[in-house]
Amino acid sequence: HRTIGIIGTGNFAQAFACRLLQSGYDVILGSRKPTERMVSNTHDCWCNISITTVDECIKNSNTIVVAIHNKHWRDTLSPFVELLKDKIIIDVSNKKCLTKGPSNAEQLQKLLSHSLVVKAFNVVSAYDMESQTSGGSHNVYIASDNFVARNTVADLVRDLGFTPKDYGVLWNARKIEKMPLQLFPEWKFPIGFTFLVFIIWYLYAIFIYFVEKTSYSWEQIFVKVTNKPLCMTAFTILACTYLPSSIAAIFQIYNGSKHVRFPGWLDTWLRTRKQLGLTAFTLAFVHVIMSILIMSPTYLKSWYHETEIVIPKNITSDLHFPIRTWMTWKGEAACLAGIIAFLGLCILAVTSIKSVGDQLNWREWRCIQSKLGHGVLLLSLCHVVVMGSPYWIKAGPLKTFRSITFLSSVLPMITLFLKLCFSLPFISGYVKRIRHGWE
Amino acid sequence: HRTIGIIGTGNFAQAFACRLLQSGYDVILGSRKPTERMVSNTHDCWCNISITTVDECIKNSNTIVVAIHNKHWRDTLSPFVELLKDKIIIDVSNKKCLTKGPSNAEQLQKLLSHSLVVKAFNVVSAYDMESQTSGGSHNVYIASDNFVARNTVADLVRDLGFTPKDYGVLWNARKIEKMPLQLFPEWKFPIGFTFLVFIIWYLYAIFIYFVEKTSYSWEQIFVKVTNKPLCMTAFTILACTYLPSSIAAIFQIYNGSKHVRFPGWLDTWLRTRKQLGLTAFTLAFVHVIMSILIMSPTYLKSWYHETEIVIPKNITSDLHFPIRTWMTWKGEAACLAGIIAFLGLCILAVTSIKSVGDQLNWREWRCIQSKLGHGVLLLSLCHVVVMGSPYWIKAGPLKTFRSITFLSSVLPMITLFLKLCFSLPFISGYVKRIRHGWE
Amino acid sequence: HRTIGIIGTGNFAQAFACRLLQSGYDVILGSRKPTERMVSNTHDCWCNISITTVDECIKNSNTIVVAIHNKHWRDTLSPFVELLKDKIIIDVSNKKCLTKGPSNAEQLQKLLSHSLVVKAFNVVSAYDMESQTSGGSHNVYIASDNFVARNTVADLVRDLGFTPKDYGVLWNARKIEKMPLQLFPEWKFPIGFTFLVFIIWYLYAIFIYFVEKTSYSWEQIFVKVTNKPLCMTAFTILACTYLPSSIAAIFQIYNGSKHVRFPGWLDTWLRTRKQLGLTAFTLAFVHVIMSILIMSPTYLKSWYHETEIVIPKNITSDLHFPIRTWMTWKGEAACLAGIIAFLGLCILAVTSIKSVGDQLNWREWRCIQSKLGHGVLLLSLCHVVVMGSPYWIKAGPLKTFRSITFLSSVLPMITLFLKLCFSLPFISGYVKRIRHGWE
Ligand SMILES: Cc1cc2nc3c(=O)[nH]c(=O)nc-3n(C[C@H](O)[C@H](O)[C@H](O)COP(=O)(O)OP(=O)(O)OC[C@H]3O[C@@H](n4cnc5c(N)ncnc54)[C@H](O)[C@@H]3O)c2cc1C
Ligand SMILES: Cc1cc2nc3c(=O)[nH]c(=O)nc-3n(C[C@H](O)[C@H](O)[C@H](O)COP(=O)(O)OP(=O)(O)OC[C@H]3O[C@@H](n4cnc5c(N)ncnc54)[C@H](O)[C@@H]3O)c2cc1C
Ligand SMILES: Cc1cc2nc3c(=O)[nH]c(=O)nc-3n(C[C@H](O)[C@H](O)[C@H](O)COP(=O)(O)OP(=O)(O)OC[C@H]3O[C@@H](n4cnc5c(N)ncnc54)[C@H](O)[C@@H]3O)c2cc1C
Ligand SMILES: NC(=O)c1ccc[n+]([C@@H]2O[C@H](COP(=O)([O-])OP(=O)(O)OC[C@H]3O[C@@H](n4cnc5c(N)ncnc54)[C@H](OP(=O)(O)O)[C@@H]3O)[C@@H](O)[C@H]2O)c1
Ligand SMILES: NC(=O)c1ccc[n+]([C@@H]2O[C@H](COP(=O)([O-])OP(=O)(O)OC[C@H]3O[C@@H](n4cnc5c(N)ncnc54)[C@H](OP(=O)(O)O)[C@@H]3O)[C@@H](O)[C@H]2O)c1
Ligand SMILES: NC(=O)c1ccc[n+]([C@@H]2O[C@H](COP(=O)([O-])OP(=O)(O)OC[C@H]3O[C@@H](n4cnc5c(N)ncnc54)[C@H](OP(=O)(O)O)[C@@H]3O)[C@@H](O)[C@H]2O)c1
Ligand SMILES: CCCCCCCCCCCCCCCC(=O)OC[C@H](COP(=O)(O)O)OC(=O)CCCCCCCCCCCCCCC
Ligand SMILES: CCCCCCCCCCCCCCCC(=O)OC[C@H](COP(=O)(O)O)OC(=O)CCCCCCCCCCCCCCC
Ligand SMILES: CCCCCCCCCCCCCCCC(=O)OC[C@H](COP(=O)(O)O)OC(=O)CCCCCCCCCCCCCCC
Ligand code: HEM
Ligand code: HEM
Ligand code: HEM
């Protein structure tokens, strides 16, 4: 049995000690005021704990966890620099907020330049550590400049029931310390943007359906009306997922080089395509459920044959009216296109799951994400054009241009058109040459 | 090429030998009666195999797999303790049933105290090893007190096409030997409980719809009637997923300490929240499909406007009856709430997939599991209240209390109410202090 | 900071250099014509790059990446065999097409027999390496005969933001070099087969519905008619997933041994069951959506009670016609069976995700894949039999045999019947004995 020393007796120190004891380690807590820190006897695991001074704690253990806030490190640890020499020091600290510059762990390594500082356990909360009833990720990221220390701590991590993830040299502690501070950073832009698009389409739909002329009753606002801006947003966002790669190509052609950096907005856009795509998928998913719920001749007049029953003034014989709700070819064809598009989206979404995507090689992944992706966009366009074209033909260009079906198709059309251009042998060869290297 | 010795010539030994040969290793089988064990020539991979005595087998190889049942270990291996010194011994044995105390591997290490015993391969079945056509997990868990032996075996595991998972010291063989014996241990309680709840709600629904007054025909038992107890169960189980954390808080306040152990039932309950949640999701999923299938004014009278056609006695002119199936505001609003709740559940379910959850840090995970989870519960409540409230207002308290909509909402309401209480600054601060540490 | 040398200045070399620089490494490019290779100043990361002769490059670095095509290796590297002694050589090359025999890496090791050749990075594309905006798998597979070299490169891989996957000895480079060349090899057979089955059923459905007698209008071709061959294909493919294990058992009984190799077609069939199963699931998924969309008495006459309104010749009082679309018991029961079958399929599909399946032990996995799988097949059969049996009884054996419901059930019935046979104690015991070992 190995002995682990913990400096500090706070929230994290207690939880960590508890977990260590349960896994069969010996623990020594080092406190400023060891006598004041009463040990509760109510909890089973506290019987074998010993609370001593920091000095004692360091002397009696080769692996030491620093569980005090980093602002107190200098005061607390400076006297023991010599004593800590060649020992493994585990830094569990977190920053309060995102800052640039060296990580806590690097600062600690500087302070204790002859110790083997290892960054670990900062991503685990004290609550998680203690209550074995809570879920969440069980990864612990490890960084250290010393290979052996890293492996020793990895073994410790495993013994405590977590999964070690080796992050290499201590420099990477910068990344590790960033982790617990983030809250979906890469989702902010796509969700904000989606919201904006949704609002705009919603207002337009309300204008068309309620302001301009009253097509629907306000009762229909929840599903029937909401469904419209929803699917338009899904469609727009899907187009936005596949647009930036063409814009990037335009930039590269314009600069004649791949070594010129993209402007910030394009870079962000390119980076958040995964999130945009998943958002489009989610909206399409909701659209599918909503559409299925309202699938009836009342809600979708033009998708079905006439359902009216006409009773003549003079009834000369018994009349039989079977209630008929056949779809027209337009309804069925639009459904089919929609279904296949949705299936494609599902497959795209499934391959976004890391453990599925990791089974695919680069060619396979691009075949699904890029080829199938554009296929889905095309099919969605068919879905909308089939729906809209009879009206477009009837209504003439002016009305067509203002129609929801047409407006929502503009961006996808542009996206597909650009993609087509960049697939032409001439242009694609040129782009390839630029992407290949030296100007 | 390395040589691997296998003691035993049984089912596992044959399969393992076959796999080793295919991966380019040399194999020596050690048997009690080497001459009797005929080698079949029909199978390609058997040409290079040699079957010798156990003695020979051990002498000629540095890595030895013990593929005989553990009750025969003492008889078979005792004579060779000296010969096995410093060699890597792979223990592949499984227990017949769950027992307490030291693992087989630890017992083997005791018997062969100077050998490097490694636990491995016990989770792989002989069938799986041999037939490369069968699927399933390809993880092989490894434990050993010797770091180098562990790594050597890990390399062997990789060469055979499996994925090694390092479990640290040999003590962990206890966990590894437990693995193949379990059959969904953590699902037993949630599924049993769900079943019970379902039966109770089913009986109540039958009482209301068939016994008290005949609302439906028995024909409707399969979907229309089953849908009711199903969604009520989903709702109840969802509430049960989020209830225990409040009960735990009450316990902690009552004890004034976090170091008092929770009673067994609460502990089990807290531990199976993931399974309860997934069960609720699965039931909700079935509920959604069923509801969509019966989405019509006939099945859901109060969700739709009146669809009756009235033909007057005297027809004075042609009558036109368009068939109209508009939903009322209640129907549409309930649908919307239900859809959003279901979407939330889908996102919760997706983050339960390990490789998705592992991408999230602790804050993000809690944001989805805890905040979104309670949001889903609230939305489901809206879904039900929108559905029920018009009736509640009309029917008065007595009938309301007996109504299915109200009864199914009681537990969720309690859950949300408790959560609200523990979120109030005053109480939440107090609970936080208790959870922070020393009494 | 370590220095990495790269031989070659092509597409891959540039991208790799860029990534190395960004991760804080020093890079030396070795070129045949170092002076001609101008360094662009537009891109930030190129300032610290130095381009020298191959000779200089090798002298100044201990880890060398060979980023030239393998046909030029002999010319370029032969002069430097001595200089490269004991250095780590990273081989990033890919083959043009699948070939048998030694891998590139093994050939390089033979050429540089005193260097430590490591296969790595070949699965990463230059584009992926450079543009940090693109997604896809981030695994890098590593193979080398030298343990230390492997670990060093694994650290490098990590520092560049990829995930190292250790594949053991250099022999495995054969597998690694195969990876980027494949395009869904294991999906070809199942998808081709599915297509064939679909075409056959489609033609039969068209024959029945349009040729023999006109049951539907051509308008219904997109959803109503397509739905039929689709679900029949799903059902057939599902049966085909569970059929081969029985055929394998028959083979083993016939041969009286498990050591006889299965014929090629059976082997392929057994190996692609996962893909067949997922295809069946996907088709069933589309079937479910389509069925839900057409869920109405018009489309599914026999599933609903009569909806006809009959107006008598002489109307003597006001007539009230509530529009009623109740399902019959047959409709509801078929729905229920279908829903449960689909739920089972969903669970089967979820456990195919690697990170979910890996949580299950072998017993659990078989319980879901084999038991639940056969359960799903049985339930699907119920779904179809409930649908078909009223007609079968009415129409007599001749018409029954030609009916779609019956025809689609034949293969599943055979599959289930065989499974039942092999579960009988007598036969199953015999098969088990054969599977246990020596003839
Ligand atoms: C579809 C679905 C899937 C699910 N999947 C999972 C799953 O994969 N894994 C899983 O575990 N559960 C899962 N669940 C169950 C459930 O969502 C989670 O258990 C959830 O975390 C419960 O949240 P809670 O707020 O009730 O409890 P907790 O998160 O346990 O919180 C309980 C209390 O402790 C407090 N607390 C939490 N952390 C701290 C801390 N560090 N310090 C002090 N106090 C703290 C909170 O404020 C709260 O009051 C799933 C549920 C559903 C519906
Ligand atoms: C949606 C879906 C997803 C699927 N996903 C997957 C997947 O991810 N991976 C996959 O492989 N398949 C998958 N499948 C296919 C299928 O479910 C499995 O291949 C399944 O295991 C087949 O079961 P089986 O009983 O027919 O055959 P097997 O499990 O191969 O069994 C064949 C015979 O061998 C016997 N046997 C099995 N083990 C032993 C043993 N140890 N000793 C002696 N005899 C033994 C059995 O008794 C049985 O008679 C999927 C199918 C579907 C529908
Ligand atoms: C449901 C859903 C899920 C999604 N999930 C993900 C996800 O998990 N991860 C993700 O990143 N995106 C995801 N996306 C977004 C999107 O599918 C991908 O980003 C997709 O790769 C974009 O393809 P592209 O062809 O537009 O761009 P890119 O693949 O970036 O290609 C852009 C251009 O570069 C060229 N090019 C590509 N590779 C090379 C090369 N090696 N050398 C030279 N030129 C090259 C191409 O020819 C193309 O012209 C998802 C989308 C959806 C709808
Ligand atoms: N809590 C978590 O969930 C969590 C999660 C991950 C990482 N961490 C990290 O763990 C470290 C400790 O966090 P914590 O939550 O345990 O903090 P805490 O509860 O406030 O405990 C801090 C401890 O530091 C000791 N200490 C030493 N010198 C001190 C000084 N000058 N002033 C105040 N205290 C001093 C104190 O113990 P004595 O009085 O006995 O000396 C005190 O108990 C932090 O770096 C934090 O970032 C915490
Ligand atoms: N089968 C599996 O799927 C599987 C999976 C995981 C782990 N395991 C483990 O592998 C081990 C072997 O299992 P198995 O299924 O291969 O068993 P088995 O088929 O019964 O073989 C046991 C072998 O042990 C040898 N043996 C040596 N001394 C013996 C004695 N006194 N009495 C009987 N046999 C003796 C026999 O070989 P000789 O007669 O030639 O000496 C016999 O062939 C067990 O520990 C088991 O838990 C098996
Ligand atoms: N591109 C990718 O996406 C990718 C991905 C994975 C692996 N790889 C592998 O990386 C290696 C290089 O690929 P690459 O795409 O970078 O190729 P490339 O762009 O054609 O570059 C090849 C480089 O090799 C050098 N070279 C040395 N001797 C040569 C000779 N006799 N003839 C021609 N060139 C010679 C040249 O540099 P100097 O003229 O300066 O000497 C040239 O720039 C290949 O083995 C490839 O399989 C590439
Ligand atoms: C609706 C669901 C989804 C619907 C339909 C789409 C699913 C598509 C299934 C096909 C998946 C193809 C993946 C191709 C990539 C590939 O080759 O993937 C490659 C790997 C192959 O792995 P191997 O190399 O181990 O064989 O495949 C996988 O890992 C397959 C994972 C499939 C997971 C399906 C999960 C579906 C979850 C559905 C939940 C329930 C949905 C409910 C609906 C109402
Ligand atoms: C219905 C399906 C599901 C429906 C809708 C819900 C899906 C929700 C999609 C949004 C997912 C958000 C995840 C947020 C967590 C996160 O940030 O996740 C974080 C990681 C981010 O990873 P990176 O750090 O690599 O960017 O994201 C993922 O890994 C995304 C995985 C998404 C997987 C979606 C799988 C859906 C499977 C659907 C099958 C088919 C359904 C068919 C329906 C009929
Ligand atoms: C439709 C969706 C799917 C529908 C219903 C089926 C889902 C079934 C959920 C139950 C899953 C049981 C898994 C049993 C295996 C097991 O024990 O699994 C074992 C592990 C247990 O892990 P632990 O050991 O960590 O507890 O469980 C998991 O990892 C659970 C993963 C569940 C993932 C569900 C993902 C669903 C994705 C749905 C997407 C949206 C669908 C939208 C629909 C329209
Ligand atoms: C199962 C699959 C699908 C079905 C059944 C379906 C059904 C419908 C229905 C019924 C409408 C008409 C809504 C109305 O007029 O109120 C509609 C419109 C629309 N759908 Fe779908 N859809 C499906 C998939 C998709 C997908 C995957 C997309 C792509 C994002 C999509 C995009 C759209 C768009 C943009 C419209 C608006 C057209 C307009 O301007 O009126 N649909 N869909
Ligand atoms: C797409 C989403 C959903 C739709 C379309 C939907 C639809 C319906 C319908 C039609 C009913 C009435 C059933 C009947 O009276 O026979 C119903 C009832 C109910 N739903 Fe949903 N639902 C959805 C999601 C959910 C979710 C996620 C939950 C939460 C668990 C839920 C819980 C309930 C409950 C508890 C009832 C019973 C109310 C009662 O007592 O009558 N629903 N739902
Ligand atoms: C939610 C689940 C399901 C629903 C609502 C459903 C609904 C239907 C409907 C409405 C039909 C009649 C189609 C028509 O006559 O045009 C049908 C037929 C059929 N379904 Fe399903 N189904 C479900 C799940 C499944 C599953 C999982 C399978 C299995 C693969 C399956 C296999 C079949 C087959 C083979 C037929 C053709 C029967 C025939 O010959 O007419 N279904 N289903």
Coordinates of N, CA, C and O in Angstrom, one line a residue, chain C residues 212-240:
Chain C
E212 N -51.8 -7.0 -62.6 CA -52.9 -8.0 -62.4 C -54.2 -7.4 -62.3 O -55.1 -7.7 -63.0
K213 N -54.4 -6.5 -61.3 CA -55.6 -5.7 -61.3 C -55.2 -4.3 -60.7 O -54.3 -4.2 -59.9
T214 N -55.8 -3.3 -61.2 CA -55.4 -1.9 -60.8 C -56.0 -1.6 -59.4 O -57.1 -1.1 -59.3
S215 N -55.2 -1.8 -58.4 CA -55.6 -1.5 -57.0 C -55.4 0.0 -56.7 O -56.1 0.6 -55.9
Y216 N -54.3 0.5 -57.2 CA -54.0 1.9 -56.8 C -53.7 2.7 -58.1 O -53.5 2.2 -59.1
S217 N -53.8 4.0 -57.9 CA -53.4 4.9 -59.0 C -51.9 5.1 -59.0 O -51.3 5.0 -57.9
W218 N -51.4 5.5 -60.1 CA -49.9 5.8 -60.2 C -49.5 6.9 -59.3 O -48.3 7.0 -58.9
E219 N -50.4 7.7 -58.9 CA -50.1 8.8 -57.9 C -49.5 8.2 -56.6 O -48.7 8.9 -55.9
Q220 N -50.0 7.0 -56.3 CA -49.6 6.5 -55.0 C -48.3 5.8 -55.0 O -47.9 5.1 -54.0
I221 N -47.6 5.9 -56.1 CA -46.3 5.1 -56.3 C -45.3 5.6 -55.3 O -44.5 4.8 -54.8
F222 N -45.3 6.9 -54.9 CA -44.2 7.4 -54.1 C -44.1 6.9 -52.7 O -43.1 6.6 -52.1
V223 N -45.3 6.8 -52.0 CA -45.3 6.4 -50.6 C -46.1 5.1 -50.4 O -45.5 4.1 -50.0
K224 N -47.3 5.1 -50.7 CA -48.2 4.0 -50.5 C -47.6 2.7 -51.1 O -47.5 1.7 -50.4
V225 N -47.3 2.8 -52.4 CA -46.8 1.6 -53.0 C -45.4 1.2 -52.6 O -45.0 0.1 -52.3
T226 N -44.5 2.3 -52.6 CA -43.1 2.0 -52.2 C -43.0 1.4 -50.8 O -42.1 0.6 -50.5
N227 N -43.9 1.8 -50.0 CA -43.9 1.3 -48.6 C -43.9 -0.2 -48.5 O -43.3 -0.9 -47.7
K228 N -44.7 -0.8 -49.4 CA -44.8 -2.3 -49.4 C -43.5 -3.0 -49.7 O -43.0 -3.8 -48.8
P229 N -42.9 -2.9 -50.8 CA -41.6 -3.6 -51.0 C -40.5 -3.2 -50.0 O -39.7 -4.0 -49.6
L230 N -40.7 -2.0 -49.5 CA -39.7 -1.5 -48.5 C -39.8 -2.3 -47.2 O -38.8 -2.8 -46.7
C231 N -41.0 -2.5 -46.7 CA -41.1 -3.3 -45.4 C -40.9 -4.7 -45.7 O -40.3 -5.4 -44.8
M232 N -41.2 -5.2 -46.9 CA -40.9 -6.6 -47.2 C -39.4 -6.8 -47.2 O -38.9 -7.8 -46.7
T233 N -38.7 -5.9 -47.8 CA -37.3 -6.0 -47.8 C -36.7 -6.0 -46.4 O -35.8 -6.8 -46.0
A234 N -37.2 -5.0 -45.6 CA -36.7 -4.9 -44.2 C -36.9 -6.3 -43.5 O -36.0 -6.8 -42.8
F235 N -38.0 -6.9 -43.7 CA -38.4 -8.1 -43.1 C -37.4 -9.2 -43.6 O -36.9 -10.0 -42.8
T236 N -37.3 -9.3 -44.9 CA -36.4 -10.3 -45.5 C -35.0 -10.2 -45.0 O -34.3 -11.2 -44.6
I237 N -34.5 -9.0 -45.0 CA -33.1 -8.7 -44.6 C -32.9 -9.1 -43.1 O -31.9 -9.7 -42.7
L238 N -33.9 -8.8 -42.3 CA -33.9 -9.1 -40.9 C -33.8 -10.6 -40.7 O -33.0 -11.1 -39.9
A239 N -34.6 -11.3 -41.5 CA -34.5 -12.8 -41.4 C -33.1 -13.3 -41.9 O -32.5 -14.2 -41.2
C240 N -32.6 -12.6 -42.9 CA -31.3 -13.0 -43.4 C -30.2 -12.8 -42.4 O -29.1 -13.3 -42.4

